[in-house]
Amino acid sequence: MTELFSETSKLGKRGTLVIPAKLRQRFGLKEGSLVITEETAEGILLRPAVAVPTTSLTQEQIEELLLEGINSGESTDIVQQDSDDLRQAAQKAKKS
C-alpha cells in the first residue's frame, strides 16, 4: 500500500495554493491541470479532474491528436495493437 503523504503548504495571494511536487507527480498534475475542490466534513478535498469533450471528433482528428501527443515527448510509444484498438473505437463511435 502506498504511504500517505502530508505536508503543510502556505496559501498565497488570491488563494493560490502550491501543491508539493511529490503529490503533483503522483497524481500527474501539471500547470493548467483541472482539479475539483469539495467541501467535506473534515475540510476541503482537492482531487484531479478530467475534462470530457462535448463534441465528437472525426477519426482523422483523433489520430492527429494522438500523433501530436506522441511527438510532444510526454507519451509512451504506441504499439500496433494500440493503434488498431483506437482505430476500431473511432470507427465504432463514428457509426453510432
Coordinates of N, CA and C in Angstrom, one line a residue:
M1 N 0.8 -1.2 0.0 CA 0.0 0.0 0.0 C 0.9 1.2 0.0
T2 N 0.5 2.2 -0.7 CA 1.2 3.5 -0.8 C 1.1 4.3 0.5
E3 N 2.2 4.8 0.9 CA 2.2 5.6 2.2 C 1.6 6.9 1.9
L4 N 0.7 7.3 2.8 CA 0.0 8.6 2.6 C 1.0 9.7 2.9
F5 N 0.9 10.8 2.2 CA 1.8 11.9 2.3 C 1.1 13.1 2.9
S6 N 1.8 13.8 3.8 CA 1.3 15.0 4.4 C 2.4 16.1 4.5
E7 N 2.0 17.3 4.1 CA 2.9 18.4 4.2 C 2.1 19.7 4.3
T8 N 2.7 20.6 5.1 CA 2.0 21.9 5.2 C 2.4 22.8 4.1
S9 N 1.4 23.5 3.5 CA 1.6 24.5 2.5 C 1.0 25.8 2.9
K10 N 1.5 26.9 2.3 CA 1.1 28.2 2.6 C 0.2 28.8 1.5
L11 N -0.9 29.4 1.9 CA -1.8 30.0 0.9 C -1.3 31.3 0.4
G12 N -1.2 31.5 -0.9 CA -0.7 32.7 -1.4 C -1.7 33.7 -1.8
K13 N -1.3 34.8 -2.5 CA -2.2 35.8 -3.0 C -3.4 35.2 -3.8
R14 N -4.5 35.7 -3.7 CA -5.7 35.3 -4.4 C -6.0 33.8 -4.2
G15 N -5.6 33.2 -3.1 CA -6.0 31.8 -2.8 C -5.1 30.8 -3.5
T16 N -4.0 31.2 -4.0 CA -3.1 30.3 -4.7 C -2.5 29.3 -3.7
L17 N -2.5 28.0 -4.0 CA -2.0 27.0 -3.2 C -1.0 26.2 -3.9
V18 N 0.2 26.1 -3.4 CA 1.3 25.3 -4.0 C 1.1 23.8 -3.5
I19 N 0.9 22.9 -4.5 CA 0.8 21.5 -4.1 C 2.2 21.0 -4.2
P20 N 2.6 20.3 -3.1 CA 4.0 19.7 -3.1 C 4.3 18.9 -4.3
A21 N 5.6 19.0 -4.8 CA 6.0 18.3 -6.0 C 5.7 16.8 -6.0
K22 N 5.9 16.2 -4.8 CA 5.7 14.7 -4.7 C 4.3 14.4 -5.0
L23 N 3.3 15.2 -4.6 CA 1.9 14.9 -4.8 C 1.5 15.2 -6.3
R24 N 2.1 16.3 -6.8 CA 1.8 16.7 -8.2 C 2.3 15.5 -9.1
Q25 N 3.5 15.0 -8.8 CA 4.0 13.9 -9.7 C 3.1 12.6 -9.5
R26 N 2.8 12.3 -8.3 CA 2.0 11.1 -8.0 C 0.6 11.1 -8.7
F27 N 0.0 12.3 -8.8 CA -1.3 12.4 -9.4 C -1.3 13.0 -10.8
G28 N -0.1 13.2 -11.4 CA 0.0 13.7 -12.7 C -0.5 15.1 -13.0
L29 N -0.3 16.0 -12.0 CA -0.8 17.3 -12.1 C 0.3 18.2 -12.6
K30 N 0.0 19.0 -13.6 CA 0.9 20.0 -14.2 C 0.2 21.3 -14.3
E31 N 1.0 22.3 -14.7 CA 0.4 23.7 -14.8 C -0.8 23.6 -15.8
G32 N -1.9 24.1 -15.4 CA -3.1 24.1 -16.2 C -4.0 22.9 -16.0
S33 N -3.6 21.9 -15.1 CA -4.4 20.7 -14.8 C -5.7 21.2 -14.1
L34 N -6.7 20.5 -14.4 CA -8.0 20.7 -13.7 C -8.1 20.0 -12.4
V35 N -8.6 20.6 -11.4 CA -8.8 19.9 -10.1 C -10.2 20.3 -9.6
I36 N -10.8 19.4 -8.8 CA -12.1 19.6 -8.2 C -11.9 19.9 -6.7
T37 N -12.5 20.9 -6.2 CA -12.4 21.2 -4.8 C -13.8 21.0 -4.2
E38 N -13.9 20.2 -3.1 CA -15.2 19.9 -2.5 C -15.1 20.2 -1.0
E39 N -16.2 20.7 -0.5 CA -16.3 20.8 1.0 C -16.7 19.5 1.6
T40 N -16.0 19.0 2.6 CA -16.3 17.8 3.3 C -16.4 18.1 4.8
A41 N -16.9 17.1 5.5 CA -17.0 17.3 7.0 C -15.6 17.5 7.6
E42 N -14.6 17.0 7.0 CA -13.2 17.1 7.5 C -12.5 18.4 7.1
G43 N -13.0 19.0 6.0 CA -12.3 20.2 5.5 C -12.5 20.3 4.0
I44 N -11.5 20.6 3.2 CA -11.5 20.7 1.8 C -10.8 19.5 1.1
L45 N -11.5 18.9 0.2 CA -11.0 17.8 -0.6 C -10.6 18.4 -2.0
L46 N -9.4 18.1 -2.4 CA -8.8 18.5 -3.7 C -8.5 17.3 -4.4
R47 N -9.0 17.1 -5.6 CA -8.7 15.9 -6.4 C -8.6 16.2 -7.9
P48 N -7.9 15.4 -8.6 CA -7.7 15.7 -10.1 C -9.1 15.6 -10.8
A49 N -9.3 16.4 -11.8 CA -10.5 16.3 -12.6 C -10.1 15.9 -14.0
V50 N -11.1 15.4 -14.7 CA -10.9 15.0 -16.1 C -11.9 15.8 -17.0
A51 N -11.5 16.5 -18.0 CA -12.4 17.2 -18.9 C -12.9 16.2 -19.9
V52 N -14.2 16.2 -20.1 CA -14.8 15.4 -21.1 C -15.2 16.2 -22.3
P53 N -14.8 15.9 -23.5 CA -15.1 16.8 -24.7 C -16.6 16.7 -24.9
T54 N -17.2 17.8 -25.3 CA -18.6 17.9 -25.6 C -18.9 17.8 -27.1
T55 N -17.9 17.7 -27.9 CA -18.1 17.5 -29.3 C -17.5 16.2 -29.8
S56 N -18.0 15.6 -30.9 CA -17.4 14.4 -31.4 C -16.3 14.8 -32.3
L57 N -15.2 13.9 -32.3 CA -14.1 14.2 -33.2 C -14.1 13.1 -34.3
T58 N -13.6 13.5 -35.4 CA -13.5 12.6 -36.5 C -12.3 11.7 -36.3
Q59 N -12.3 10.6 -37.0 CA -11.2 9.7 -36.9 C -9.9 10.4 -37.2
E60 N -9.9 11.2 -38.2 CA -8.7 12.0 -38.6 C -8.2 12.9 -37.4
Q61 N -9.2 13.6 -36.8 CA -8.8 14.5 -35.7 C -8.3 13.7 -34.5
I62 N -8.8 12.5 -34.2 CA -8.3 11.7 -33.1 C -6.9 11.3 -33.4
E63 N -6.7 10.8 -34.6 CA -5.3 10.4 -35.0 C -4.3 11.5 -34.9
E64 N -4.8 12.7 -35.4 CA -3.9 13.9 -35.3 C -3.5 14.3 -33.9
L65 N -4.5 14.2 -33.0 CA -4.2 14.5 -31.6 C -3.3 13.4 -31.0
L66 N -3.5 12.2 -31.3 CA -2.6 11.1 -30.8 C -1.2 11.4 -31.3
L67 N -1.0 11.7 -32.5 CA 0.3 11.9 -33.1 C 0.9 13.2 -32.4
E68 N 0.1 14.2 -32.2 CA 0.6 15.4 -31.5 C 1.1 15.0 -30.1
G69 N 0.4 14.2 -29.4 CA 0.8 13.7 -28.1 C 2.1 13.0 -28.1
I70 N 2.2 12.1 -29.1 CA 3.4 11.3 -29.2 C 4.6 12.1 -29.5
N71 N 4.4 13.1 -30.4 CA 5.5 14.0 -30.8 C 5.9 15.0 -29.7
S72 N 5.0 15.2 -28.7 CA 5.3 16.1 -27.6 C 6.4 15.6 -26.7
G73 N 6.6 14.2 -26.8 CA 7.6 13.6 -25.9 C 7.1 13.3 -24.5
E74 N 5.8 13.5 -24.3 CA 5.2 13.2 -23.0 C 4.4 12.0 -23.0
S75 N 4.5 11.2 -24.0 CA 3.7 9.9 -24.0 C 4.6 8.7 -24.2
T76 N 4.0 7.6 -24.0 CA 4.8 6.4 -24.3 C 4.6 6.0 -25.7
D77 N 5.5 5.1 -26.2 CA 5.3 4.7 -27.6 C 4.0 3.9 -27.8
I78 N 3.4 4.1 -28.9 CA 2.2 3.4 -29.2 C 2.5 2.2 -30.0
V79 N 2.0 1.1 -29.7 CA 2.2 -0.2 -30.4 C 1.1 -0.4 -31.4
Q80 N 1.3 -1.3 -32.3 CA 0.3 -1.5 -33.4 C -1.0 -1.9 -32.8
Q81 N -1.1 -2.7 -31.8 CA -2.3 -3.1 -31.2 C -3.1 -1.9 -30.6
D82 N -2.4 -1.0 -30.0 CA -3.0 0.3 -29.5 C -3.6 1.0 -30.7
S83 N -2.9 1.2 -31.7 CA -3.3 1.9 -32.9 C -4.6 1.2 -33.5
D84 N -4.6 -0.1 -33.6 CA -5.7 -0.9 -34.1 C -6.9 -0.7 -33.2
D85 N -6.7 -0.8 -31.9 CA -7.8 -0.6 -30.9 C -8.4 0.8 -31.0
L86 N -7.6 1.8 -31.1 CA -8.1 3.2 -31.3 C -8.8 3.4 -32.6
R87 N -8.3 2.8 -33.6 CA -9.0 3.0 -34.9 C -10.4 2.3 -34.9
Q88 N -10.4 1.1 -34.3 CA -11.7 0.4 -34.1 C -12.7 1.2 -33.3
A89 N -12.2 1.7 -32.2 CA -13.1 2.5 -31.3 C -13.6 3.8 -32.0
A90 N -12.7 4.4 -32.8 CA -13.2 5.6 -33.6 C -14.2 5.2 -34.6
Q91 N -14.0 4.1 -35.3 CA -14.9 3.7 -36.3 C -16.3 3.3 -35.7
K92 N -16.2 2.7 -34.6 CA -17.5 2.3 -33.9 C -18.2 3.6 -33.4
A93 N -17.5 4.5 -32.9 CA -18.1 5.8 -32.5 C -18.7 6.6 -33.6
K94 N -18.0 6.5 -34.8 CA -18.5 7.2 -36.0 C -19.8 6.6 -36.5
K95 N -20.0 5.3 -36.3 CA -21.2 4.6 -36.7 C -22.4 4.9 -35.8
S96 N -22.1 5.2 -34.6 CA -23.2 5.5 -33.6 C -23.9 6.8 -33.8

